[in-house]
């Protein structure tokens, strides 16, 4: 029978399958307990965050949101960079969007891009419930189709750009991030380590290859300076690329 799933549905199904196939690392209980320790003290959850995660589960979204502490990390980053204009590529249920939007100053805005209509619906409801819909501009469509319109929209340049969608397109997302930035713009990319799979040059996983090509671009790009942060926690072993636009 012909597969009638849309690209967005195929993406979601592959995420859920990958989560079920994953073997837990022996240190995972410790990583999770340490996340709980710091999370409880420094990144306490609340009604809106809990409700967002519950709504995601209820709607069958893959639970690939950032962790609580990673959400707080993004929030700290918004304060650190004094960002007023944020771009997020990959909304899911808006969990990371809530963390960043809450850290915005009065009048700040976040544009977030999502191609799965179900994810976008859940996110809109979650953001509404969190009282944040006014500062969030949620755009439905393939990110590569939505990005060109941002260039001419007057929202640019962004102060902070969070890349967290289909990793195979990370090279293109980095290009766009540069296009939509100014000197000083911070770029952060999620899931660049993937249990260490990133170092496999022969990987047949297009997402790993996408991140590797993006990393090569970072290395060769004189307009940027970048580093990579390995991370363990409630969401396992992964990491971020953190970059700043120089010129
Ligand atoms: N930032 C979210 C998690 C995003 S998961 C959080 O931490 O809470 C990645 C999301 O990117 C998924 O919802 C997926 O549907 C979306 N996505 C994947 N490919 C995309 C594309 N080409 N364009 C736009 N969104 C895409
Ligand atoms: C996946 C994507 C994410 O953005 C994430 O944080 C974790 C996992 C994934 O595609 O499997
Ligand atoms: Mg991610």
CSV table of N, CA and C in Angstrom, one decimal, residues 107-213:
chain,number,residue,atom,x,y,z
A,107,UNK,N,8.0,43.8,25.2
A,107,UNK,CA,8.1,44.1,23.8
A,107,UNK,C,8.9,43.2,23.0
A,108,UNK,N,9.6,42.2,23.6
A,108,UNK,CA,10.4,41.2,22.9
A,108,UNK,C,9.5,40.3,22.1
A,109,UNK,N,10.1,39.7,21.1
A,109,UNK,CA,9.3,38.7,20.2
A,109,UNK,C,10.1,37.5,19.9
A,110,UNK,N,9.4,36.4,19.7
A,110,UNK,CA,10.0,35.2,19.2
A,110,UNK,C,9.3,34.6,18.1
A,111,UNK,N,10.0,34.4,17.0
A,111,UNK,CA,9.4,33.7,15.8
A,111,UNK,C,9.8,32.3,15.9
A,112,UNK,N,8.8,31.4,15.7
A,112,UNK,CA,9.1,29.9,15.8
A,112,UNK,C,8.5,29.2,14.6
A,113,UNK,N,9.3,28.3,14.0
A,113,UNK,CA,8.9,27.7,12.8
A,113,UNK,C,8.6,26.2,12.9
A,114,UNK,N,7.5,25.7,12.4
A,114,UNK,CA,7.1,24.3,12.6
A,114,UNK,C,6.4,23.9,11.4
A,115,UNK,N,6.7,22.7,10.9
A,115,UNK,CA,6.0,22.2,9.6
A,115,UNK,C,4.9,21.2,9.9
A,116,UNK,N,4.8,20.7,11.1
A,116,UNK,CA,3.8,19.7,11.4
A,116,UNK,C,2.5,20.4,12.0
A,117,UNK,N,1.4,20.4,11.3
A,117,UNK,CA,0.2,21.2,11.7
A,117,UNK,C,-0.3,20.7,13.1
A,118,UNK,N,-0.1,19.4,13.4
A,118,UNK,CA,-0.6,19.0,14.7
A,118,UNK,C,0.3,19.5,15.8
A,119,UNK,N,1.7,19.5,15.6
A,119,UNK,CA,2.6,20.1,16.6
A,119,UNK,C,2.3,21.6,16.8
A,120,UNK,N,2.0,22.3,15.6
A,120,UNK,CA,1.8,23.7,15.7
A,120,UNK,C,0.5,24.0,16.5
A,121,UNK,N,-0.5,23.2,16.3
A,121,UNK,CA,-1.8,23.4,17.1
A,121,UNK,C,-1.6,23.2,18.6
A,122,UNK,N,-0.9,22.1,18.9
A,122,UNK,CA,-0.6,21.9,20.3
A,122,UNK,C,0.2,23.0,20.9
A,123,UNK,N,1.2,23.5,20.1
A,123,UNK,CA,2.1,24.5,20.6
A,123,UNK,C,1.3,25.8,20.9
A,124,UNK,N,0.4,26.1,19.9
A,124,UNK,CA,-0.4,27.4,20.0
A,124,UNK,C,-1.2,27.3,21.3
A,125,UNK,N,-1.8,26.2,21.6
A,125,UNK,CA,-2.6,26.0,22.8
A,125,UNK,C,-1.7,26.1,24.1
A,126,UNK,N,-0.6,25.5,24.0
A,126,UNK,CA,0.3,25.5,25.2
A,126,UNK,C,0.8,27.0,25.4
A,127,UNK,N,1.1,27.7,24.3
A,127,UNK,CA,1.6,29.1,24.5
A,127,UNK,C,0.5,30.0,25.0
A,128,UNK,N,-0.7,29.7,24.5
A,128,UNK,CA,-1.9,30.5,25.0
A,128,UNK,C,-2.1,30.3,26.5
A,129,UNK,N,-2.1,29.0,26.8
A,129,UNK,CA,-2.2,28.6,28.3
A,129,UNK,C,-1.2,29.3,29.1
A,130,UNK,N,0.0,29.5,28.6
A,130,UNK,CA,1.1,30.1,29.3
A,130,UNK,C,1.0,31.6,29.3
A,131,UNK,N,0.1,32.1,28.6
A,131,UNK,CA,-0.1,33.6,28.5
A,131,UNK,C,0.9,34.3,27.6
A,132,UNK,N,1.5,33.5,26.6
A,132,UNK,CA,2.6,34.0,25.9
A,132,UNK,C,2.3,34.3,24.4
A,133,UNK,N,1.1,34.0,24.0
A,133,UNK,CA,0.8,34.1,22.6
A,133,UNK,C,1.1,35.4,21.9
A,134,UNK,N,1.0,36.5,22.7
A,134,UNK,CA,1.2,37.8,22.2
A,134,UNK,C,2.6,38.1,21.8
A,135,UNK,N,3.6,37.4,22.4
A,135,UNK,CA,5.0,37.7,22.0
A,135,UNK,C,5.5,36.6,21.1
A,136,UNK,N,4.7,35.6,20.7
A,136,UNK,CA,5.2,34.5,19.8
A,136,UNK,C,4.5,34.6,18.5
A,137,UNK,N,5.3,34.5,17.4
A,137,UNK,CA,4.9,34.4,16.1
A,137,UNK,C,5.2,33.0,15.5
A,138,UNK,N,4.2,32.2,15.6
A,138,UNK,CA,4.3,30.8,15.2
A,138,UNK,C,4.0,30.6,13.7
A,139,UNK,N,4.9,30.2,12.9
A,139,UNK,CA,4.7,30.1,11.5
A,139,UNK,C,4.7,28.7,11.0
A,140,UNK,N,3.6,28.2,10.4
A,140,UNK,CA,3.5,26.9,9.9
A,140,UNK,C,4.0,26.7,8.5
A,141,UNK,N,4.9,25.7,8.3
A,141,UNK,CA,5.4,25.4,7.0
A,141,UNK,C,6.8,24.8,7.2
A,142,UNK,N,7.4,24.3,6.1
A,142,UNK,CA,8.8,23.9,6.1
A,142,UNK,C,9.7,25.1,6.4
A,143,UNK,N,10.6,24.9,7.3
A,143,UNK,CA,11.4,26.1,7.7
A,143,UNK,C,12.1,26.7,6.5
A,144,UNK,N,12.6,25.9,5.6
A,144,UNK,CA,13.3,26.5,4.5
A,144,UNK,C,12.4,27.3,3.6
A,145,UNK,N,11.0,27.0,3.7
A,145,UNK,CA,10.1,27.8,2.9
A,145,UNK,C,9.7,29.1,3.7
A,146,UNK,N,9.8,29.1,5.0
A,146,UNK,CA,9.4,30.2,5.9
A,146,UNK,C,10.5,31.2,6.0
A,147,UNK,N,11.8,30.7,6.0
A,147,UNK,CA,12.9,31.6,6.3
A,147,UNK,C,13.1,32.8,5.3
A,148,UNK,N,12.9,32.6,4.0
A,148,UNK,CA,13.1,33.7,3.1
A,148,UNK,C,12.3,34.9,3.4
A,149,UNK,N,11.0,34.7,3.8
A,149,UNK,CA,10.1,35.8,4.1
A,149,UNK,C,10.6,36.6,5.3
A,150,UNK,N,11.3,36.0,6.2
A,150,UNK,CA,11.8,36.7,7.4
A,150,UNK,C,12.8,37.8,7.1
A,151,UNK,N,13.6,37.5,6.0
A,151,UNK,CA,14.7,38.4,5.6
A,151,UNK,C,14.1,39.8,5.3
A,152,UNK,N,12.9,39.8,4.7
A,152,UNK,CA,12.4,41.1,4.2
A,152,UNK,C,11.3,41.6,5.1
A,153,UNK,N,11.2,41.0,6.3
A,153,UNK,CA,10.0,41.3,7.1
A,153,UNK,C,10.1,42.4,8.2
A,154,UNK,N,11.4,42.9,8.4
A,154,UNK,CA,11.5,43.9,9.4
A,154,UNK,C,11.7,43.3,10.8
A,155,UNK,N,11.6,42.0,11.0
A,155,UNK,CA,11.8,41.4,12.3
A,155,UNK,C,13.3,41.3,12.5
A,156,UNK,N,14.0,41.2,11.4
A,156,UNK,CA,15.5,41.0,11.4
A,156,UNK,C,16.2,42.2,11.8
A,157,UNK,N,17.4,42.2,12.3
A,157,UNK,CA,18.1,40.9,12.6
A,157,UNK,C,17.7,40.3,13.9
A,158,UNK,N,17.9,39.0,14.0
A,158,UNK,CA,17.6,38.3,15.3
A,158,UNK,C,18.8,38.5,16.2
A,159,UNK,N,18.5,38.5,17.5
A,159,UNK,CA,19.6,38.6,18.5
A,159,UNK,C,20.0,37.2,18.9
A,160,UNK,N,19.1,36.2,18.9
A,160,UNK,CA,19.4,34.9,19.3
A,160,UNK,C,18.6,33.9,18.3
A,161,UNK,N,19.3,32.9,17.9
A,161,UNK,CA,18.7,31.9,16.9
A,161,UNK,C,18.9,30.5,17.5
A,162,UNK,N,17.8,29.8,17.7
A,162,UNK,CA,17.9,28.4,18.2
A,162,UNK,C,17.5,27.5,17.1
A,163,UNK,N,18.4,26.7,16.7
A,163,UNK,CA,18.2,25.7,15.6
A,163,UNK,C,17.9,24.3,16.2
A,164,UNK,N,16.7,23.8,16.0
A,164,UNK,CA,16.3,22.6,16.6
A,164,UNK,C,15.2,21.8,15.8
A,165,UNK,N,15.5,21.7,14.5
A,165,UNK,CA,14.5,21.0,13.7
A,165,UNK,C,15.1,19.7,13.1
A,166,UNK,N,14.9,19.5,11.8
A,166,UNK,CA,15.5,18.3,11.1
A,166,UNK,C,16.9,18.6,10.9
A,167,UNK,N,17.8,17.7,11.5
A,167,UNK,CA,19.2,18.0,11.6
A,167,UNK,C,19.9,17.9,10.2
A,168,UNK,N,19.2,17.2,9.3
A,168,UNK,CA,19.8,17.1,7.9
A,168,UNK,C,19.9,18.4,7.2
A,169,UNK,N,19.0,19.3,7.6
A,169,UNK,CA,19.1,20.7,7.0
A,169,UNK,C,19.9,21.7,7.8
A,170,UNK,N,20.7,21.2,8.8
A,170,UNK,CA,21.4,22.1,9.7
A,170,UNK,C,22.4,23.0,8.8
A,171,UNK,N,23.0,22.6,7.8
A,171,UNK,CA,23.8,23.5,7.0
A,171,UNK,C,23.0,24.6,6.4
A,172,UNK,N,21.9,24.3,5.9
A,172,UNK,CA,21.0,25.4,5.3
A,172,UNK,C,20.5,26.4,6.4
A,173,UNK,N,20.2,25.8,7.6
A,173,UNK,CA,19.7,26.6,8.7
A,173,UNK,C,20.8,27.5,9.2
A,174,UNK,N,22.1,27.0,9.2
A,174,UNK,CA,23.2,27.9,9.6
A,174,UNK,C,23.4,29.0,8.6
A,175,UNK,N,23.3,28.7,7.3
A,175,UNK,CA,23.3,29.8,6.2
A,175,UNK,C,22.3,30.9,6.5
A,176,UNK,N,21.0,30.4,6.8
A,176,UNK,CA,20.0,31.4,7.0
A,176,UNK,C,20.2,32.1,8.3
A,177,UNK,N,20.7,31.5,9.3
A,177,UNK,CA,21.0,32.1,10.6
A,177,UNK,C,21.9,33.3,10.3
A,178,UNK,N,22.9,33.1,9.5
A,178,UNK,CA,23.9,34.2,9.2
A,178,UNK,C,23.2,35.3,8.5
A,179,UNK,N,22.4,34.9,7.5
A,179,UNK,CA,21.6,35.9,6.7
A,179,UNK,C,20.7,36.8,7.6
A,180,UNK,N,20.2,36.2,8.6
A,180,UNK,CA,19.2,36.9,9.4
A,180,UNK,C,19.8,37.5,10.7
A,181,UNK,N,21.1,37.6,10.8
A,181,UNK,CA,21.8,38.0,12.0
A,181,UNK,C,22.5,39.3,11.8
A,182,UNK,N,23.2,39.8,12.9
A,182,UNK,CA,24.0,41.0,12.9
A,182,UNK,C,25.2,40.6,13.7
A,183,UNK,N,26.3,41.4,13.7
A,183,UNK,CA,27.4,41.1,14.5
A,183,UNK,C,26.9,41.0,16.0
A,184,UNK,N,27.3,40.0,16.7
A,184,UNK,CA,26.9,39.8,18.1
A,184,UNK,C,25.7,38.8,18.2
A,185,UNK,N,25.0,38.5,17.1
A,185,UNK,CA,24.0,37.5,17.2
A,185,UNK,C,24.5,36.1,17.7
A,186,UNK,N,23.8,35.5,18.7
A,186,UNK,CA,24.1,34.2,19.2
A,186,UNK,C,23.3,33.1,18.5
A,187,UNK,N,24.0,32.1,18.1
A,187,UNK,CA,23.4,31.0,17.4
A,187,UNK,C,23.6,29.7,18.2
A,188,UNK,N,22.5,29.0,18.5
A,188,UNK,CA,22.6,27.8,19.3
A,188,UNK,C,21.9,26.6,18.6
A,189,UNK,N,22.6,25.5,18.4
A,189,UNK,CA,22.1,24.4,17.7
A,189,UNK,C,22.0,23.2,18.6
A,190,UNK,N,20.8,22.6,18.7
A,190,UNK,CA,20.6,21.4,19.6
A,190,UNK,C,21.0,20.1,18.9
A,191,UNK,N,21.2,19.1,19.7
A,191,UNK,CA,21.4,17.7,19.3
A,191,UNK,C,22.5,17.5,18.4
A,192,UNK,N,23.7,18.1,18.7
A,192,UNK,CA,24.8,17.9,17.8
A,192,UNK,C,25.7,16.7,18.2
A,193,UNK,N,25.4,16.1,19.3
A,193,UNK,CA,26.3,15.0,19.7
A,193,UNK,C,25.7,13.6,19.5
A,194,UNK,N,24.4,13.5,19.9
A,194,UNK,CA,23.6,12.3,19.6
A,194,UNK,C,24.3,11.0,20.1
A,195,UNK,N,24.6,10.9,21.4
A,195,UNK,CA,25.3,9.7,22.0
A,195,UNK,C,26.6,9.5,21.3
A,196,UNK,N,27.2,10.5,20.8
A,196,UNK,CA,28.6,10.4,20.2
A,196,UNK,C,28.6,10.0,18.7
A,197,UNK,N,27.4,9.8,18.2
A,197,UNK,CA,27.3,9.4,16.8
A,197,UNK,C,27.9,10.4,15.8
A,198,UNK,N,28.0,11.7,16.3
A,198,UNK,CA,28.5,12.8,15.4
A,198,UNK,C,29.9,12.5,14.9
A,199,UNK,N,30.7,11.7,15.6
A,199,UNK,CA,32.1,11.5,15.1
A,199,UNK,C,32.2,10.4,14.1
A,200,UNK,N,31.1,9.7,13.7
A,200,UNK,CA,31.1,8.7,12.7
A,200,UNK,C,31.1,9.3,11.3
A,201,UNK,N,32.2,9.5,10.7
A,201,UNK,CA,32.3,10.1,9.4
A,201,UNK,C,31.6,9.3,8.3
A,202,UNK,N,31.5,8.0,8.5
A,202,UNK,CA,30.8,7.1,7.5
A,202,UNK,C,29.3,6.9,7.8
A,203,UNK,N,28.8,7.6,8.8
A,203,UNK,CA,27.4,7.4,9.1
A,203,UNK,C,26.5,7.6,7.9
A,204,UNK,N,25.5,6.6,7.8
A,204,UNK,CA,24.5,6.8,6.7
A,204,UNK,C,23.3,7.5,7.2
A,205,UNK,N,23.4,8.1,8.4
A,205,UNK,CA,22.2,8.9,8.9
A,205,UNK,C,22.3,10.3,8.4
A,206,UNK,N,21.4,10.7,7.5
A,206,UNK,CA,21.5,12.1,7.0
A,206,UNK,C,21.5,13.2,8.0
A,207,UNK,N,20.9,12.9,9.2
A,207,UNK,CA,20.9,13.9,10.3
A,207,UNK,C,22.3,14.1,10.8
A,208,UNK,N,23.0,13.0,11.0
A,208,UNK,CA,24.4,13.1,11.5
A,208,UNK,C,25.3,13.8,10.4
A,209,UNK,N,25.1,13.4,9.1
A,209,UNK,CA,25.8,14.1,8.1
A,209,UNK,C,25.5,15.6,8.0
A,210,UNK,N,24.3,15.9,8.3
A,210,UNK,CA,23.9,17.3,8.3
A,210,UNK,C,24.6,18.1,9.3
A,211,UNK,N,24.7,17.6,10.5
A,211,UNK,CA,25.4,18.2,11.6
A,211,UNK,C,26.9,18.3,11.3
A,212,UNK,N,27.4,17.2,10.7
A,212,UNK,CA,28.9,17.2,10.4
A,212,UNK,C,29.2,18.3,9.4
A,213,UNK,N,28.3,18.4,8.4
A,213,UNK,CA,28.6,19.4,7.3
A,213,UNK,C,28.5,20.8,7.9
